[in-house]
mmCIF file of C-alpha atoms in Angstrom:
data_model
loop_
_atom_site.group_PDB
_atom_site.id
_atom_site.type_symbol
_atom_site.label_atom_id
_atom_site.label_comp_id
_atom_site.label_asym_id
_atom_site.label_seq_id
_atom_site.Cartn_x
_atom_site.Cartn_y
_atom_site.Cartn_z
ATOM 1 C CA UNK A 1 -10.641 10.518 -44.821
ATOM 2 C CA UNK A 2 -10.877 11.609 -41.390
ATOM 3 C CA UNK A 3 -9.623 15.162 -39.518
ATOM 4 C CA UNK A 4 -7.167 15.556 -37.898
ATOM 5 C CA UNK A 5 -7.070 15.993 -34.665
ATOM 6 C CA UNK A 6 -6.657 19.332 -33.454
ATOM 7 C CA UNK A 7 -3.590 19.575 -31.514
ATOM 8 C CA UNK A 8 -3.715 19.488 -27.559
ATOM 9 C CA UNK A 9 -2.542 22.944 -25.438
ATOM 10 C CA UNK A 10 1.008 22.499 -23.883
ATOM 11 C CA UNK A 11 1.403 21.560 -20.318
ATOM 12 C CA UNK A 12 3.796 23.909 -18.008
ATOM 13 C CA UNK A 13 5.314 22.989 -14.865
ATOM 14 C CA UNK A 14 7.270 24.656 -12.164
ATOM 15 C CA UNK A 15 10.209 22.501 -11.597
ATOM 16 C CA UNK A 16 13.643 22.537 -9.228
ATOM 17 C CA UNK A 17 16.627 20.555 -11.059
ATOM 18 C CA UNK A 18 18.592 18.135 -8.656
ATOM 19 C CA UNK A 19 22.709 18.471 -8.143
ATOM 20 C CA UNK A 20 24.492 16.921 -10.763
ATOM 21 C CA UNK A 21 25.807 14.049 -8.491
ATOM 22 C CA UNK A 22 22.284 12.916 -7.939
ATOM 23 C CA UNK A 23 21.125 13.950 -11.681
ATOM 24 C CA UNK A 24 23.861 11.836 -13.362
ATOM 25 C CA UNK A 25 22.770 8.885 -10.541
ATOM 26 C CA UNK A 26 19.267 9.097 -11.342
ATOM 27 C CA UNK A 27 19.673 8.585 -15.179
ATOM 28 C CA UNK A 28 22.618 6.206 -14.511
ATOM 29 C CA UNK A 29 20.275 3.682 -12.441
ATOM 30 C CA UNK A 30 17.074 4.304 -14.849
ATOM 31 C CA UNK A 31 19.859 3.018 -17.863
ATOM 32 C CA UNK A 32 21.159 0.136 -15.720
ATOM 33 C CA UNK A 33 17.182 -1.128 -14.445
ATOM 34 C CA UNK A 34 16.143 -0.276 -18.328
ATOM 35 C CA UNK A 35 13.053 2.464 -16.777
ATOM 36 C CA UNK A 36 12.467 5.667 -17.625
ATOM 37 C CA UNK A 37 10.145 8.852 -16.355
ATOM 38 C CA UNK A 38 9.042 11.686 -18.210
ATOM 39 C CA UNK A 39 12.015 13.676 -19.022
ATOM 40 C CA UNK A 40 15.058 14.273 -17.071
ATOM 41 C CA UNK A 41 15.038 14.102 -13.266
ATOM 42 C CA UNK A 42 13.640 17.114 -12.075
ATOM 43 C CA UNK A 43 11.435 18.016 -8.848
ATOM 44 C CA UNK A 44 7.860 19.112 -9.713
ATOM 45 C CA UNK A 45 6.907 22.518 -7.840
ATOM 46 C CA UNK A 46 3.885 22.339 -9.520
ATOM 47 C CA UNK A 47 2.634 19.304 -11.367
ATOM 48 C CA UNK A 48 2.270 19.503 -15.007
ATOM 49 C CA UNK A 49 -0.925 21.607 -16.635
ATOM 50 C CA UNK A 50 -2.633 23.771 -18.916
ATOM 51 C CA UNK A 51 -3.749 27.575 -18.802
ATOM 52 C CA UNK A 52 -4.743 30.190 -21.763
ATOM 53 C CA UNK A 53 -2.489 32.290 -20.363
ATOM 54 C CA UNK A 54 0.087 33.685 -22.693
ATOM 55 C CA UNK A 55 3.778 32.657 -22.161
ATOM 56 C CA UNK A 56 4.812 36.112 -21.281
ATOM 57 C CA UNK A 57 2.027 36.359 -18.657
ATOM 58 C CA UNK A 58 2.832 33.187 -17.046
ATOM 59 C CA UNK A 59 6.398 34.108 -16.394
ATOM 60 C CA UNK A 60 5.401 37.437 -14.904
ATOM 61 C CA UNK A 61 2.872 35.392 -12.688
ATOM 62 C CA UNK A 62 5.340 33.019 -11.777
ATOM 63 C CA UNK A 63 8.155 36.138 -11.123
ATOM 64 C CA UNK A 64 5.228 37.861 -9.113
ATOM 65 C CA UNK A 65 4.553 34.433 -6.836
ATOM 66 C CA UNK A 66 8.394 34.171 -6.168
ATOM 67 C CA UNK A 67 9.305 37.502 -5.323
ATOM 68 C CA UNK A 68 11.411 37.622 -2.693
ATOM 69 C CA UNK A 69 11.988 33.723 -2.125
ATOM 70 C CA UNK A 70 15.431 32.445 -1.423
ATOM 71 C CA UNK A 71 17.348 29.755 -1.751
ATOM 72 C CA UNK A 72 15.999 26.637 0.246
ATOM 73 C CA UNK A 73 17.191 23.135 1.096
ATOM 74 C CA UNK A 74 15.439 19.586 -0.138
ATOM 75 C CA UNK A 75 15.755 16.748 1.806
ATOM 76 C CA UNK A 76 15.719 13.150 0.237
ATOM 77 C CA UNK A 77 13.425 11.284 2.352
ATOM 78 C CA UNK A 78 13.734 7.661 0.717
ATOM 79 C CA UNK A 79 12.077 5.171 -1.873
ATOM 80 C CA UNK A 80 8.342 5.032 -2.547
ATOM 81 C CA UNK A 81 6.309 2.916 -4.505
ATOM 82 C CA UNK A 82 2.806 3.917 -6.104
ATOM 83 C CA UNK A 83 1.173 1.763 -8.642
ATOM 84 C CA UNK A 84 3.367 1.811 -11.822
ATOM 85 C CA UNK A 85 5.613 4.333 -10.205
ATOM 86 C CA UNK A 86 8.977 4.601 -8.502
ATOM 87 C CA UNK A 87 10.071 7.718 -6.949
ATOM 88 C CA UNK A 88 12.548 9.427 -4.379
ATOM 89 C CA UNK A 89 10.327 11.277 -2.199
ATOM 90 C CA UNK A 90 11.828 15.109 -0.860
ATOM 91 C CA UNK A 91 10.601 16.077 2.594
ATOM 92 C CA UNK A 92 7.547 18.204 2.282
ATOM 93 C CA UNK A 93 8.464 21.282 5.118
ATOM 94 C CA UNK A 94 6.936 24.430 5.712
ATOM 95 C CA UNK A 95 8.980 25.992 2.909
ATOM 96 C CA UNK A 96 8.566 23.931 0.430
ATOM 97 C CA UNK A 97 4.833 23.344 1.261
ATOM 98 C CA UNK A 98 4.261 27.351 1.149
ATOM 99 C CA UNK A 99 6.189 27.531 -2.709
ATOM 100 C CA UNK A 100 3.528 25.118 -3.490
ATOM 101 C CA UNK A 101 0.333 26.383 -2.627
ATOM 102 C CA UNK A 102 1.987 29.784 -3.841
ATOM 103 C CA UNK A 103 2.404 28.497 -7.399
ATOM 104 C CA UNK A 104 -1.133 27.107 -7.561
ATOM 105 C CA UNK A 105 -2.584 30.414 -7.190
ATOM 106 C CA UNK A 106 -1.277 31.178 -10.933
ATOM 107 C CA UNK A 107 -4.066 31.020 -13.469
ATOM 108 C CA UNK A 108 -6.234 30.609 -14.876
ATOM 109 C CA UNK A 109 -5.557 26.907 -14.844
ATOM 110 C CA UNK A 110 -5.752 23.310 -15.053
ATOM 111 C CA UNK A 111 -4.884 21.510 -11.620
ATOM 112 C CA UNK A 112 -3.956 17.925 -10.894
ATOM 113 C CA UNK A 113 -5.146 15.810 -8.412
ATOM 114 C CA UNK A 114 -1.829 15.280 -7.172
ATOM 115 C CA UNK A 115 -0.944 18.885 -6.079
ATOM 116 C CA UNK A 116 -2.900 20.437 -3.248
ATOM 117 C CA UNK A 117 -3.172 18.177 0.357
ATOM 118 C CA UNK A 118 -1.852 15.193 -2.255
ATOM 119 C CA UNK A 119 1.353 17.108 -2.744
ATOM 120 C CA UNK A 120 4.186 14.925 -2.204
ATOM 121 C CA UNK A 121 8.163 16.304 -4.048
ATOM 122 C CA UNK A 122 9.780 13.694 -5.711
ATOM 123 C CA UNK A 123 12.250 12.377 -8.052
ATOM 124 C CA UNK A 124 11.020 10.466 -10.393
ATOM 125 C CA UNK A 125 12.902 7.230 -11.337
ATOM 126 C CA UNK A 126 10.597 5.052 -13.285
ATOM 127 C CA UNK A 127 7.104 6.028 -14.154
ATOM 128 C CA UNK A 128 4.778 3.437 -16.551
ATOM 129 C CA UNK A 129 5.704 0.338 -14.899
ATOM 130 C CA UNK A 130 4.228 -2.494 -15.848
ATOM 131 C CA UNK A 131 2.484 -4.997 -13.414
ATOM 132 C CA UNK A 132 4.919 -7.930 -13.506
ATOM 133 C CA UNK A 133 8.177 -5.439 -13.631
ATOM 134 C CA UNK A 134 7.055 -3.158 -10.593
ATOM 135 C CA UNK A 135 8.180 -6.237 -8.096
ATOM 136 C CA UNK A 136 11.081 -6.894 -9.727
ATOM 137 C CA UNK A 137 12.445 -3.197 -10.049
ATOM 138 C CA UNK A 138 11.488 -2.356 -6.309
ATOM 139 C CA UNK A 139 13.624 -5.183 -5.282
ATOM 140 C CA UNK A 140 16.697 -3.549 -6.940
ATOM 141 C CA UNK A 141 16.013 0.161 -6.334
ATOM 142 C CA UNK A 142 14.998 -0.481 -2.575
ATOM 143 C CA UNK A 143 17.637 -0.681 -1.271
ATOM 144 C CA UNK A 144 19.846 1.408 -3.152
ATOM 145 C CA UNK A 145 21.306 4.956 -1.487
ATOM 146 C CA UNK A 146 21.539 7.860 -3.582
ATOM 147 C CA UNK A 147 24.708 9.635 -3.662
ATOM 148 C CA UNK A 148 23.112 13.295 -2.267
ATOM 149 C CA UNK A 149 20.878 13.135 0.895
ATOM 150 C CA UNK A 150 20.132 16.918 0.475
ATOM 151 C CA UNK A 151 20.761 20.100 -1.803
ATOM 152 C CA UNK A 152 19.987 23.747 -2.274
ATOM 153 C CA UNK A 153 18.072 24.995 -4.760
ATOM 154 C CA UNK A 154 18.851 28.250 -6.028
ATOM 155 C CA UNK A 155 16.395 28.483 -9.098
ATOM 156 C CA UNK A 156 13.073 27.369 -10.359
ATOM 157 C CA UNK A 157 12.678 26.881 -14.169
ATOM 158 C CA UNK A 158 9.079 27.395 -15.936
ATOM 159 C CA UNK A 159 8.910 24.425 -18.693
ATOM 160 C CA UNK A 160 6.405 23.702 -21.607
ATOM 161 C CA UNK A 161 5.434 20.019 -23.047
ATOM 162 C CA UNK A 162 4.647 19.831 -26.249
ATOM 163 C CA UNK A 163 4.843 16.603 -28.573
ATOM 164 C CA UNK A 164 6.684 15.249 -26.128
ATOM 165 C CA UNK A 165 9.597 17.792 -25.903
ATOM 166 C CA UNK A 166 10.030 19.328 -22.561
ATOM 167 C CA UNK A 167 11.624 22.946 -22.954
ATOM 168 C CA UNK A 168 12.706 24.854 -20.358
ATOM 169 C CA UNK A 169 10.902 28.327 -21.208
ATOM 170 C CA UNK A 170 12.391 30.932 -18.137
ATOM 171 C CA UNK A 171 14.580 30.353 -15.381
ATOM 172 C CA UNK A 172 13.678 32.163 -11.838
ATOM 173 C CA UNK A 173 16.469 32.755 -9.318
ATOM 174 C CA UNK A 174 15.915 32.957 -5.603
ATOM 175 C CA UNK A 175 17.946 35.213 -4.466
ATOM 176 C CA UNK A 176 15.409 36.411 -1.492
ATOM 177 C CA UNK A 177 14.697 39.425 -3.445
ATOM 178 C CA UNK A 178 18.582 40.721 -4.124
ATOM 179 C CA UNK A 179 19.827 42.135 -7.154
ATOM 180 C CA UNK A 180 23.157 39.520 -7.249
ATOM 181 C CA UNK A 181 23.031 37.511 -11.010
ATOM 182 C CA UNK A 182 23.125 33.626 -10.297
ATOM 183 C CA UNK A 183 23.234 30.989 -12.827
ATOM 184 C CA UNK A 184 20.730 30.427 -15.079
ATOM 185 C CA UNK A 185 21.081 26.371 -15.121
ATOM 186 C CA UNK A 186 21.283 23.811 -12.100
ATOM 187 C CA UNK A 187 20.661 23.705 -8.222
ATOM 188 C CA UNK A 188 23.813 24.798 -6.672
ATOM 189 C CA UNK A 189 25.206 22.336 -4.133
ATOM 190 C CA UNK A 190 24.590 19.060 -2.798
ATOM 191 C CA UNK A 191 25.046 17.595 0.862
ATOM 192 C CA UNK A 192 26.223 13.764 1.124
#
């Protein structure tokens, strides 16, 4: 009989949550082309990955790397397509490029080639593609228009994979350093 394995460490991200409108239209259109991604939509401040930090000290990190940051605008730039991927890809300004390389700087940890100068924001629509489907799903996503073109996002959420569950572990608001409560779920509103 063999051991088990010992189980992996958990992988955190930084993530922004898309309006409802384009939310619902995301999952709608991953139901209707039969793809999925990993987990709900959601923008990836930082890409997934591991640290021995404790969960209490990474949500003080992540509170210490977003003092002071407000509210800021995303801006849907269109459809890409990577090998076995399919994603709305978010304009990469100064902003958003600065919250970035700000929410590397928490560790000690793990880092994935895709963050850094490979940083590109994105919605995720189908991830795991196989060869002979990628074709045949970029035909019918390509030209589709999402229902938002932009939105504001007025909070960052810190979330933890494990097993496959995604929780969402703290929620950060932006309020640009004010003391005004704002609420604790979504990404405030959307521009057509």
């Amino acid at each position: 009989m063999s051991a088990p394995f010992p189980p992996s460490p958990p992988l955190y991200s930084l993530v922004a949550w898309p309006p409802e409108a384009l939310d619902t239209w995301l999952r709608r259109t991953q139901e209707r082309l039969n793809v999925r991604a990993f987990g709900v939509p959601h923008l990836n401040l930082r890409a997934p990955f591991q640290t021995d930090l404790r969960t209490t000290e990474l949500v003080a990190a992540f509170r210490e790397v977003l003092r002071g940051e407000g509210p800021f605008e995303v801006r849907v730039r269109g459809w890409k397509r990577v090998p076995h991927v399919i994603f709305l890809e978010c304009e990469l300004d100064a902003q958003l490029a600065d919250l970035h390389a700000r929410a590397l700087r928490v560790g000690p940890s793990s880092r994935a080639p895709h963050d850094g100068e490979q940083y590109i924001p994105h919605l995720t629509l189908a991830l795991g593609l196989l060869p002979w489907a990628e074709d045949e799903v970029w035909e019918q996503v390509r030209g589709l228009v999402p229902p938002v073109q932009a939105f504001t996002v007025n909070v960052l959420s810190l979330t933890r994979e494990e097993r496959g569950e995604v929780q969402e572990l703290h929620t950060f608001p932006l309020d640009g350093g004010q003391p005004e409560e704002r609420a604790a779920v979504g990404t405030g509103g959307a521009v057509v």
